[in-house]
mmCIF file of C-alpha atoms and ligand atoms in Angstrom:
data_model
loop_
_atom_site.group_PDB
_atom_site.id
_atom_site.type_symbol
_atom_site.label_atom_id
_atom_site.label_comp_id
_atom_site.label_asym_id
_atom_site.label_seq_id
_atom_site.Cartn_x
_atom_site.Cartn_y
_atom_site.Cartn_z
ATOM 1 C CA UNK A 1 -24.406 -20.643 3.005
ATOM 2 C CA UNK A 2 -20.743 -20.265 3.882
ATOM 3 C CA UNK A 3 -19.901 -20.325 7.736
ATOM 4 C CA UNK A 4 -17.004 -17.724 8.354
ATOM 5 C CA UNK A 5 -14.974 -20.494 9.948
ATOM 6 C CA UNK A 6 -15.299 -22.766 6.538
ATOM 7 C CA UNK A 7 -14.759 -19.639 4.564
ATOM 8 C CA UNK A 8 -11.194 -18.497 5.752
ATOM 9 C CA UNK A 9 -10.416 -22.043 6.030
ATOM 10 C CA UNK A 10 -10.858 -22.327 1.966
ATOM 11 C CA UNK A 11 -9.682 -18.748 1.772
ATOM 12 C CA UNK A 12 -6.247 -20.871 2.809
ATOM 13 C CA UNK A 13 -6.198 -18.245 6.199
ATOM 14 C CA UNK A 14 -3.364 -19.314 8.509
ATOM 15 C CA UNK A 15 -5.210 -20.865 11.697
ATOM 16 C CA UNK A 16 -3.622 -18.680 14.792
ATOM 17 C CA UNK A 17 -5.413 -15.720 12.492
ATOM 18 C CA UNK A 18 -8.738 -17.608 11.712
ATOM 19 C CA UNK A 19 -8.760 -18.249 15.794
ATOM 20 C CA UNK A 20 -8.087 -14.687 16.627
ATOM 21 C CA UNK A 21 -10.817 -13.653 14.201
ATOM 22 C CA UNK A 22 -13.494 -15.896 15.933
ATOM 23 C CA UNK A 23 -12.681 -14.524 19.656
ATOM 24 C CA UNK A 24 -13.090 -10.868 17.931
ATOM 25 C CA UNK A 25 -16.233 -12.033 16.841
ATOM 26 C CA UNK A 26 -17.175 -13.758 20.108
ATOM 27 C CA UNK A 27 -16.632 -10.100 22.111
ATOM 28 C CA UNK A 28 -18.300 -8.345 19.108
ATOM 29 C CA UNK A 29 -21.547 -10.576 19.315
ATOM 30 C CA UNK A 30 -21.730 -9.968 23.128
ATOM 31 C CA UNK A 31 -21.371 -6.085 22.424
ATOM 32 C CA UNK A 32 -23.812 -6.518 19.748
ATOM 33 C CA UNK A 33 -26.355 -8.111 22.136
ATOM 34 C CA UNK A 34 -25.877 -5.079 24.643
ATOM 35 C CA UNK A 35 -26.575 -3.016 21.909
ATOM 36 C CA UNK A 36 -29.941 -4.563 20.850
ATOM 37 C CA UNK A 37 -31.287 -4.648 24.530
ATOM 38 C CA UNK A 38 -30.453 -0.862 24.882
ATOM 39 C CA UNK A 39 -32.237 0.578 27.584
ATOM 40 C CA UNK A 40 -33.958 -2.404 28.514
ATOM 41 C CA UNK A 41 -29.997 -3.012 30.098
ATOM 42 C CA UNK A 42 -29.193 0.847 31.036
ATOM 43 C CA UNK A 43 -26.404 1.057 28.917
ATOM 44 C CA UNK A 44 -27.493 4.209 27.036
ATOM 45 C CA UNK A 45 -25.813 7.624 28.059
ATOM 46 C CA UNK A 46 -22.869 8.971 29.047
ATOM 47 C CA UNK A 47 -20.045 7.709 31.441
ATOM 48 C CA UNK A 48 -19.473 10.839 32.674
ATOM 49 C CA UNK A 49 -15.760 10.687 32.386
ATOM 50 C CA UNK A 50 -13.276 11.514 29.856
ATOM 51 C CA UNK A 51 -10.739 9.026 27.379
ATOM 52 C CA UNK A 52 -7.406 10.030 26.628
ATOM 53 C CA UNK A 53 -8.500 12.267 23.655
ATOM 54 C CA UNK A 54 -10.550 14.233 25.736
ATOM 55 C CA UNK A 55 -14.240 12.781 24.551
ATOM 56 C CA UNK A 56 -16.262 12.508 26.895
ATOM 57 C CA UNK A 57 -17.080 8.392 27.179
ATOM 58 C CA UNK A 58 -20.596 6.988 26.508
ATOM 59 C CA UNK A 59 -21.498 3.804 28.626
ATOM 60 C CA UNK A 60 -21.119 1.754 26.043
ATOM 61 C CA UNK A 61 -17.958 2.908 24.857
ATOM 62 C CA UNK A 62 -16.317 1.223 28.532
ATOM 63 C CA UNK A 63 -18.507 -1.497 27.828
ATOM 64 C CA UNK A 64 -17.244 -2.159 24.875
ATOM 65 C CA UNK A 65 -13.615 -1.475 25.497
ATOM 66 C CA UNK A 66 -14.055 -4.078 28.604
ATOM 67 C CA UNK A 67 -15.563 -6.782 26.944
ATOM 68 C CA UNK A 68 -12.837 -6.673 23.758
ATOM 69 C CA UNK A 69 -10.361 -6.362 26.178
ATOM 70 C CA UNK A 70 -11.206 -9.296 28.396
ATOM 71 C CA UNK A 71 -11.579 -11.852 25.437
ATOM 72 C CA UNK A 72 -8.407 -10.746 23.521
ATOM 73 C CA UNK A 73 -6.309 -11.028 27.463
ATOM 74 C CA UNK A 74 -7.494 -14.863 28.041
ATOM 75 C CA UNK A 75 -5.998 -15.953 24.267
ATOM 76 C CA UNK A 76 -2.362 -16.877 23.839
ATOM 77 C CA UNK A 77 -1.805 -15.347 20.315
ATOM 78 C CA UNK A 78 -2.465 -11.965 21.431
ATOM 79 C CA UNK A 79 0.970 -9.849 23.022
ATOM 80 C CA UNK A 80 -0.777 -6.933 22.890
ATOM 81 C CA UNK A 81 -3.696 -4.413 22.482
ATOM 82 C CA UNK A 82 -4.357 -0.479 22.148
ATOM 83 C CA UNK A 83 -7.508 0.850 21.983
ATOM 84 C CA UNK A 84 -9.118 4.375 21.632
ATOM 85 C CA UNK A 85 -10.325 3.814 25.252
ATOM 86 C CA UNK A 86 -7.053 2.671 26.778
ATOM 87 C CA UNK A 87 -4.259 5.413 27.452
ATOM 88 C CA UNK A 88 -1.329 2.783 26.934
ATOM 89 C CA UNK A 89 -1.488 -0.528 25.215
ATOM 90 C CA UNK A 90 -2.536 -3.323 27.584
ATOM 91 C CA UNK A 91 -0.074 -6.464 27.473
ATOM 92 C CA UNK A 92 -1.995 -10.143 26.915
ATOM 93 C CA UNK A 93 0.010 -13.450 26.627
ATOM 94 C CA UNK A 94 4.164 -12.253 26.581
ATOM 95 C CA UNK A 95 4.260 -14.736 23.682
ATOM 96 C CA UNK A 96 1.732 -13.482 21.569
ATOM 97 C CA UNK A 97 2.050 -13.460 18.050
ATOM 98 C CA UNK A 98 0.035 -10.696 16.815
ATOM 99 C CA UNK A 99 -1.044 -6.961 18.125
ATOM 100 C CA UNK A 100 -4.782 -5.802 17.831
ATOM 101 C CA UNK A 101 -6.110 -2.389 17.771
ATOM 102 C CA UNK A 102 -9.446 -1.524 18.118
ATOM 103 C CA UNK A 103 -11.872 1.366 18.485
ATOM 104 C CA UNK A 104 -14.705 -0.550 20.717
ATOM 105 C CA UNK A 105 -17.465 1.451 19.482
ATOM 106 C CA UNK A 106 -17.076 3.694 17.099
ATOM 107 C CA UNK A 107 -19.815 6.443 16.078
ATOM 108 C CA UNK A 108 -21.269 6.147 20.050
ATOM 109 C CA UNK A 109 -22.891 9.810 19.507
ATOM 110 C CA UNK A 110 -24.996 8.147 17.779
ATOM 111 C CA UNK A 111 -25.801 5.171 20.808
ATOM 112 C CA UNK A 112 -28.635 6.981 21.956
ATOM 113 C CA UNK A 113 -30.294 7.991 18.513
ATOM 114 C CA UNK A 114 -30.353 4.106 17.925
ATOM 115 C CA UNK A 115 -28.339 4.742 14.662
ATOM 116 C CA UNK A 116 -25.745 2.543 13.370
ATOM 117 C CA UNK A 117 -22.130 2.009 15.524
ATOM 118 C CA UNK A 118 -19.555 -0.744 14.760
ATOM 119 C CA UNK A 119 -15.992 -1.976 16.162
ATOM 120 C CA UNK A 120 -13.348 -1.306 14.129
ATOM 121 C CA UNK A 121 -10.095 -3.350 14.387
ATOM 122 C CA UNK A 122 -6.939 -4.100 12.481
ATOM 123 C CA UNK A 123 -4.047 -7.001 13.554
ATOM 124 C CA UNK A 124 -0.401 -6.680 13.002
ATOM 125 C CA UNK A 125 2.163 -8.951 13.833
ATOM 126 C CA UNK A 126 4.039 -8.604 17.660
ATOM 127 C CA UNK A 127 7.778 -7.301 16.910
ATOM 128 C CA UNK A 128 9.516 -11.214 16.691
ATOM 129 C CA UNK A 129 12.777 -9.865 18.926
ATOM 130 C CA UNK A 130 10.706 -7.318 21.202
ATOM 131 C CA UNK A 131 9.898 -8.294 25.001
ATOM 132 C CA UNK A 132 7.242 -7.357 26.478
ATOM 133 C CA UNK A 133 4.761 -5.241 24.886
ATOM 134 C CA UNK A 134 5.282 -1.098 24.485
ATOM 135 C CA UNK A 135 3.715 1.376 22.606
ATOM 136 C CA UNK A 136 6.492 1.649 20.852
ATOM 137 C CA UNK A 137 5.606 -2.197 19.469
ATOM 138 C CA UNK A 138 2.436 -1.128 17.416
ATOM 139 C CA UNK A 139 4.002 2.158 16.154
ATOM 140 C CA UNK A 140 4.382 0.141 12.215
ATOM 141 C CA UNK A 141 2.687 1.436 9.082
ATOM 142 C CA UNK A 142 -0.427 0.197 8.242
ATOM 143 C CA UNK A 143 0.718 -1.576 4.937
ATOM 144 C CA UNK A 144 2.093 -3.939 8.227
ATOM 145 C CA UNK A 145 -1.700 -5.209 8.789
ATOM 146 C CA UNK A 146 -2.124 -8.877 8.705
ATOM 147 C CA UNK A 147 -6.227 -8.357 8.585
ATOM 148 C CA UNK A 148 -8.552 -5.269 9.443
ATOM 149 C CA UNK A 149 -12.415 -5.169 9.591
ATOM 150 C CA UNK A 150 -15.187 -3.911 11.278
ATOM 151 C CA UNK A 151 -18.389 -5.043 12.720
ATOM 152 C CA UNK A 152 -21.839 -3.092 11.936
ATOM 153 C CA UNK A 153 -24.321 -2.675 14.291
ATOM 154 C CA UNK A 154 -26.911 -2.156 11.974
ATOM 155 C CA UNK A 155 -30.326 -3.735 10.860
ATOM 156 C CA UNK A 156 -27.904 -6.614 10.248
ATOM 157 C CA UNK A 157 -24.779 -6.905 12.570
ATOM 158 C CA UNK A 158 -22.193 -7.348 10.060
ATOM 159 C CA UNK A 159 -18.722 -8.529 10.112
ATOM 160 C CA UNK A 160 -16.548 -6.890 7.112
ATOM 161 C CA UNK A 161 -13.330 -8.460 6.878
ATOM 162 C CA UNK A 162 -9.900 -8.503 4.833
ATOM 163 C CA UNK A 163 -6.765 -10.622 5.462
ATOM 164 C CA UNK A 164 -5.335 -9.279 2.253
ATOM 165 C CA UNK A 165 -7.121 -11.131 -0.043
ATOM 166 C CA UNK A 166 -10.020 -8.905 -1.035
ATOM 167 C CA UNK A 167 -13.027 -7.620 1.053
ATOM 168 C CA UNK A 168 -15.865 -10.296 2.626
ATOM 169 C CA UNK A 169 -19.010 -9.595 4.142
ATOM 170 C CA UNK A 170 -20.395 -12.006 7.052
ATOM 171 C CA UNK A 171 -23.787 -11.827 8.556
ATOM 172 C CA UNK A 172 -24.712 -12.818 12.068
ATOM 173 C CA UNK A 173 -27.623 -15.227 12.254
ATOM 174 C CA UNK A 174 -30.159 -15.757 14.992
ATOM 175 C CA UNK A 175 -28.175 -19.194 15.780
ATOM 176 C CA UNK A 176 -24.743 -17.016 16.853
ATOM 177 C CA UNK A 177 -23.070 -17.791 13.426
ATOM 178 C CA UNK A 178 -21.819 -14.866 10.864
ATOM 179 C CA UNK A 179 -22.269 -16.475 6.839
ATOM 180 C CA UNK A 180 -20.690 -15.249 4.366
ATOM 181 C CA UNK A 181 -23.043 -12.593 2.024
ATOM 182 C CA UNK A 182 -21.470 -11.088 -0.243
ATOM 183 C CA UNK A 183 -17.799 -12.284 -1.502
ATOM 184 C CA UNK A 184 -14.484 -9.824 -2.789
ATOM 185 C CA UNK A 185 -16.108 -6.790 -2.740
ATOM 186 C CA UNK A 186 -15.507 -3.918 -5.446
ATOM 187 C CA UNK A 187 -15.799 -0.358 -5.204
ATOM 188 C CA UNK A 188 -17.360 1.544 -8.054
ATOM 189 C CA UNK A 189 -14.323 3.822 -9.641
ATOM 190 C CA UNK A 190 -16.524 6.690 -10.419
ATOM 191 C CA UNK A 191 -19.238 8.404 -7.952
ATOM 192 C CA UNK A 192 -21.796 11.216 -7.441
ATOM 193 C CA UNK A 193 -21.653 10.473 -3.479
ATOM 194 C CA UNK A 194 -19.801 12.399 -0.734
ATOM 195 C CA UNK A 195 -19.750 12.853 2.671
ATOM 196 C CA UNK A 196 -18.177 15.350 4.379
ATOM 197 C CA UNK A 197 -19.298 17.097 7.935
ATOM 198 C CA UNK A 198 -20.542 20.399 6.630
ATOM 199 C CA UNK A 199 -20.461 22.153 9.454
ATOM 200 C CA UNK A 200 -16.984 22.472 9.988
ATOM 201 C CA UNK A 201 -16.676 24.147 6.373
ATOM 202 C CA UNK A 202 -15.251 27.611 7.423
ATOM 203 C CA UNK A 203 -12.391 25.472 9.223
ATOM 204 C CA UNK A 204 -11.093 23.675 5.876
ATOM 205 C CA UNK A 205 -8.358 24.297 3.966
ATOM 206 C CA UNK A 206 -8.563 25.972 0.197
ATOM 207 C CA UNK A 207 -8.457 22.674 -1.680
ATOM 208 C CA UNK A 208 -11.150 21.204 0.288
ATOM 209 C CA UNK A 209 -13.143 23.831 0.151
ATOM 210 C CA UNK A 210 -12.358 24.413 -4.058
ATOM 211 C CA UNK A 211 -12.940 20.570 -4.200
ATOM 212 C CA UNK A 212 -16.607 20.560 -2.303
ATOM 213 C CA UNK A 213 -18.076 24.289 -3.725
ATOM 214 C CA UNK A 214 -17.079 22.306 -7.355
ATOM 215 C CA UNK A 215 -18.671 19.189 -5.973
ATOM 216 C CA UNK A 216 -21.858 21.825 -5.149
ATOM 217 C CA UNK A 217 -22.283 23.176 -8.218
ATOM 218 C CA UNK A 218 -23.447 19.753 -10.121
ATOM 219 C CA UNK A 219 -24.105 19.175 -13.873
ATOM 220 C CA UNK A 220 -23.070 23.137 -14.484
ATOM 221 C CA UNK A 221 -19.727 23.311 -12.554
ATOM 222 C CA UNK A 222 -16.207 21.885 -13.620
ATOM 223 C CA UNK A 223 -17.199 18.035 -11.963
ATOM 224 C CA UNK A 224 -20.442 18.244 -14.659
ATOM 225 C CA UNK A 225 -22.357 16.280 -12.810
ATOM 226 C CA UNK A 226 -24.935 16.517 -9.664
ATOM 227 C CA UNK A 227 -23.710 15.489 -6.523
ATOM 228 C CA UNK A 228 -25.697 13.506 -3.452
ATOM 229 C CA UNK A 229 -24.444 13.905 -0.065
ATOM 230 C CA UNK A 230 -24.596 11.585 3.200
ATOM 231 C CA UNK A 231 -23.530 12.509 6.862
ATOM 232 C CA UNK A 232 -24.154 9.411 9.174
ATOM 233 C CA UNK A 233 -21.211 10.415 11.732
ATOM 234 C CA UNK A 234 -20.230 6.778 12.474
ATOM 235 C CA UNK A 235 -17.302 5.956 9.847
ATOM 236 C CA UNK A 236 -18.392 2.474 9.853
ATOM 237 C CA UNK A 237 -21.621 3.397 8.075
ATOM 238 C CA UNK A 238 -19.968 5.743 6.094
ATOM 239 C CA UNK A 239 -17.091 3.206 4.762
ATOM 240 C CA UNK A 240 -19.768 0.522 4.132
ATOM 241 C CA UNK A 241 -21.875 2.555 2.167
ATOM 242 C CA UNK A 242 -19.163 3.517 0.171
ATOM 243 C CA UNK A 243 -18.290 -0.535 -0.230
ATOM 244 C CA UNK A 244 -21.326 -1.163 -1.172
ATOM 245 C CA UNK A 245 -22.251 1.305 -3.877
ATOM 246 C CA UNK A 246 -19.344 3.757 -3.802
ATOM 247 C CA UNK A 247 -18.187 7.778 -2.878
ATOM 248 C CA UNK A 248 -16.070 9.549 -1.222
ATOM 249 C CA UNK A 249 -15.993 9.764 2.710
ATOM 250 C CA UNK A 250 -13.575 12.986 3.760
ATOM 251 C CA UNK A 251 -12.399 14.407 7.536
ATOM 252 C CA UNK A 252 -9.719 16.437 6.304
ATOM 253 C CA UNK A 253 -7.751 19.272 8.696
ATOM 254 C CA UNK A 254 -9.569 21.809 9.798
ATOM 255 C CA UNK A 255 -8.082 25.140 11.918
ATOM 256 C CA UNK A 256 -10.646 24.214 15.054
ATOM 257 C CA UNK A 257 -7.367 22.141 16.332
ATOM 258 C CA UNK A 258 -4.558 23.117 13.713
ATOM 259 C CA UNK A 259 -1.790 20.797 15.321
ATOM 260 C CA UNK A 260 -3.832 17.821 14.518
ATOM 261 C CA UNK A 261 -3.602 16.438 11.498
ATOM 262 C CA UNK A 262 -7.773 15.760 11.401
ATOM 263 C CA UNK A 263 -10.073 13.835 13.862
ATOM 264 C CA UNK A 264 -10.092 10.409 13.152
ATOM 265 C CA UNK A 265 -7.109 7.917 14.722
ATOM 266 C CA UNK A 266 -4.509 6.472 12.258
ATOM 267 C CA UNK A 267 -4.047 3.166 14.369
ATOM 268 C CA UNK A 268 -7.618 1.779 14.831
ATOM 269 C CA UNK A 269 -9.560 3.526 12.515
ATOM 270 C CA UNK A 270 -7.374 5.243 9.342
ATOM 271 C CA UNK A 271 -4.929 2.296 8.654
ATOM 272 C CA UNK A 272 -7.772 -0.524 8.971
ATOM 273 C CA UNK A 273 -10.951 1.113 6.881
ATOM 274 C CA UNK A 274 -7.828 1.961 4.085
ATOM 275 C CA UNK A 275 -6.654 -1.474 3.938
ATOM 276 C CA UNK A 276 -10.454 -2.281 3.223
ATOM 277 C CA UNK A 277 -11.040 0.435 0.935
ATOM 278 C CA UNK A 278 -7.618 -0.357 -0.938
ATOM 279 C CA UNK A 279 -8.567 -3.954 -1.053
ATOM 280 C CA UNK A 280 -12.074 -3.267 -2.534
ATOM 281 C CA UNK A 281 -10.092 -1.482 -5.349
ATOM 282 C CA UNK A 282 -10.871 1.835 -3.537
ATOM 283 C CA UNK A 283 -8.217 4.281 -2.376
ATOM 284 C CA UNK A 284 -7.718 6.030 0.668
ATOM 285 C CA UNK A 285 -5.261 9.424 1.702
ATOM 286 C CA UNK A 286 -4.301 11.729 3.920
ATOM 287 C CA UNK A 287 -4.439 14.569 1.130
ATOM 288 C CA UNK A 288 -0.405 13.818 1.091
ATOM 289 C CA UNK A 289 0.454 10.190 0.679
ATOM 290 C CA UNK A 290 -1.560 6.595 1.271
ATOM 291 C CA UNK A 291 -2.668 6.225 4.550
ATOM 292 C CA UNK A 292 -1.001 2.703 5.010
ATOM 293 C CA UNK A 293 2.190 4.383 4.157
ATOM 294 C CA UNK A 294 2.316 7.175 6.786
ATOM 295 C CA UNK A 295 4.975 5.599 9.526
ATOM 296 C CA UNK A 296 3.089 6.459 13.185
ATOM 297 C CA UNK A 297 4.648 8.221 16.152
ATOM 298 C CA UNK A 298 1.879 7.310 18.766
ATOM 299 C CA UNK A 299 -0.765 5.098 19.189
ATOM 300 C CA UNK A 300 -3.180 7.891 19.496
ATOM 301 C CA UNK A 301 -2.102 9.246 16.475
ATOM 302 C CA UNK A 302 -4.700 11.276 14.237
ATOM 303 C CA UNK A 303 -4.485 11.570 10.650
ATOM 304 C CA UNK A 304 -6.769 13.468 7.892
ATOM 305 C CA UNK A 305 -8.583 11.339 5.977
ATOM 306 C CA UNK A 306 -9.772 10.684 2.460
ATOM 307 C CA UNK A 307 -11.016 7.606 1.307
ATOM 308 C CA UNK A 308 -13.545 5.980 -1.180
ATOM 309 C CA UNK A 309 -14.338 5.825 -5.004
ATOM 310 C CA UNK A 310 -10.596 6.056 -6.964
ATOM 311 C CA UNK A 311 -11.381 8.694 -9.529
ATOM 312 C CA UNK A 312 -12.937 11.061 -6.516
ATOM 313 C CA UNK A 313 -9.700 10.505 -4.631
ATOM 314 C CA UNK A 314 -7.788 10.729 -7.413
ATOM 315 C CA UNK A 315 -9.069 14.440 -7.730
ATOM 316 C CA UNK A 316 -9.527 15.376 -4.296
ATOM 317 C CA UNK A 317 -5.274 14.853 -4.438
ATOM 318 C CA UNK A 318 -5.450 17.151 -7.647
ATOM 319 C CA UNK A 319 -6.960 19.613 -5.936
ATOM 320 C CA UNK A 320 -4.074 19.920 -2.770
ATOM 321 C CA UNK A 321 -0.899 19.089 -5.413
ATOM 322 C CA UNK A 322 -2.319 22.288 -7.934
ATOM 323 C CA UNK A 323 -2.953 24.329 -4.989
HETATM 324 P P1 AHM B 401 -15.618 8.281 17.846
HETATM 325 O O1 AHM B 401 -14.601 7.212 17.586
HETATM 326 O O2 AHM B 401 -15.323 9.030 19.105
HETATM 327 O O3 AHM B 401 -17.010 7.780 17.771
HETATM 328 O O4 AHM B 401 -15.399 9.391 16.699
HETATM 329 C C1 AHM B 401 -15.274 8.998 15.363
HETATM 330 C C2 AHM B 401 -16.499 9.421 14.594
HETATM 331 C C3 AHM B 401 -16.548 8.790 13.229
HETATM 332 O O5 AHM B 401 -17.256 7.592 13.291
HETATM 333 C C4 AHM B 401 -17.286 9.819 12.419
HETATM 334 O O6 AHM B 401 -16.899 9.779 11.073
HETATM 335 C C5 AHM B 401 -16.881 11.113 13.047
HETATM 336 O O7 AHM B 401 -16.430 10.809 14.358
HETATM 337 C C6 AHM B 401 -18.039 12.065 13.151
HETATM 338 O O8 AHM B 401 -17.575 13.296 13.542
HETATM 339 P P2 AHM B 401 -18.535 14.586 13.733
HETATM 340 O O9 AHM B 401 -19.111 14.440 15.092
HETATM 341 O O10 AHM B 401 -17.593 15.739 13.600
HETATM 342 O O11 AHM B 401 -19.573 14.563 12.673
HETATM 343 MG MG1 MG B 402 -14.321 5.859 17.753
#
């Protein structure tokens, strides 16, 4: 089997990035060992304080955000970083040549149910004639991102990875190495998967609502066929079920917060699970336009999300341009 090192090497992946990949990795395996000793370290529960977006902050979730940020501050390819936990972006080395955003631990409601979290992250390149690093520096489009991936922490800690060359799957061994598993990854085009939180279904707009009553009605409805639907509320679970055998993963608007555009964050979660999706031969909007495409404002940006199997995507846009 294929160490990840070896494999980006052949993949012909520029060195500085297959470096910065392996101190991810290196944070990533120390939050996944937190993880695994649980209570045993009294890292479940809450922080009792709040993050920028208001949510209140598990342990782990600081954790997390600490450990990431400590690694990616010691290396001198990093300028900069911005992270769901982190009001502001946090400089590194001045002469950095890429940015990093991250969302430490994504999913942490579900921490203390001892169901699946992850780390999502996505690199860009540092602004060549910016000094310094501002906010301002990160604000680029996701079709910008050098690589983006996530790490499961699942059965299997996973590493799910793209530097623009299709989708890989690494997993971590006993012995502190991830090997590659499963190589270029491709998303089924059709699906009778989706996943959507149903709760919030008298908050949608009409063409997500005509899109999952059609979905509803199975074999006898306009879709003609019967639907499944999954809810794991941790995207990284959702996104790699949907690598690994397809559907549709949607956290559209809703009128609970109208002036945000949905609840998920553009930087560090939307832009890097759509350049996986896209890459996997998926697609992934924002009910208007491609994800990658939508030019930020803030680092804390949120965006609407729809991502997954093309032909469900393809309709779930049918449904908002006919409305
Ligand atoms: P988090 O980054 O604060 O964990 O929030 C993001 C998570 C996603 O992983 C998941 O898709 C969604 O929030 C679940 O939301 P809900 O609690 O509405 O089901
Ligand atoms: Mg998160």
């Amino acid at each position: 089997m294929q160490r990840l090192t070896q494999f980006l090497k052949q993949d012909e992946t520029p060195a500085d990035l297959i470096e910065l990949i392996n101190l991810l990795m290196s944070a990533c395996k120390e939050v996944n060992s937190k993880l695994q000793n649980g209570a045993l370290e009294g890292i479940l529960g809450s922080a009792e304080h709040e993050n920028v977006q208001g949510e209140v902050q598990k342990k782990l979730d600081v954790i997390a955000n600490d450990i990431i940020k400590l690694t990616l501050s010691q290396s001198a390819l990093v300028r900069g970083m911005a992270s769901e936990e982190e009001e502001h972006s946090v400089a590194a080395d001045l002469d950095g040549k890429f940015l990093v955003t991250f969302d430490p631990l994504d999913g942490s409601s579900n921490i203390d149910v001892n169901v699946s979290v992850g780390t999502i992250f996505s690199i860009l390149p540092a602004p060549k004639d910016a000094t310094g690093c501002k906010d301002e520096d990160f604000l680029q489009p996701g079709n910008q991102q050098i690589a983006a991936g996530y790490v499961l922490y699942g059965p299997s800690c996973l590493l799910v990875l793209t530097t623009g060359n299709g989708v890989d799957v690494f997993t971590l061994g006993h012995n502190g190495e991830f090997y590659l598993t499963r190589e270029k990854i491709q998303i089924p085009e059709t699906t009778r998967e989706f996943a959507i939180n149903m709760s919030n279904q008298r908050f949608w707009d009409k063409p997500v609502q005509d899109y999952i009553s059609d979905l509803l009605q199975g074999e006898d409805g306009p879709r003609g066929k019967r639907y499944n639907m999954r809810w794991v509320a941790s995207m990284v679970a959702e996104v790699h079920r949907i690598l690994t055998r397809g559907g549709v993963f949607l956290y559209p608007w809703d009128s609970r917060e109208p002036k945000k555009p949905g609840k998920l964050r553009l930087m560090y979660e939307g832009n890097p699970m759509s350049m996986l999706v896209e890459q996997a031969g998926g697609r992934s909007v924002n009910t208007q336009k491609e994800i990658v495409d939508v030019e930020p404002q803030n680092i804390h940006e949120r965006v609407s999300v729809v991502l997954g199997s093309k032909e469900e995507v393809d309709a779930v846009m049918d449904y908002h341009k006919n409305a």
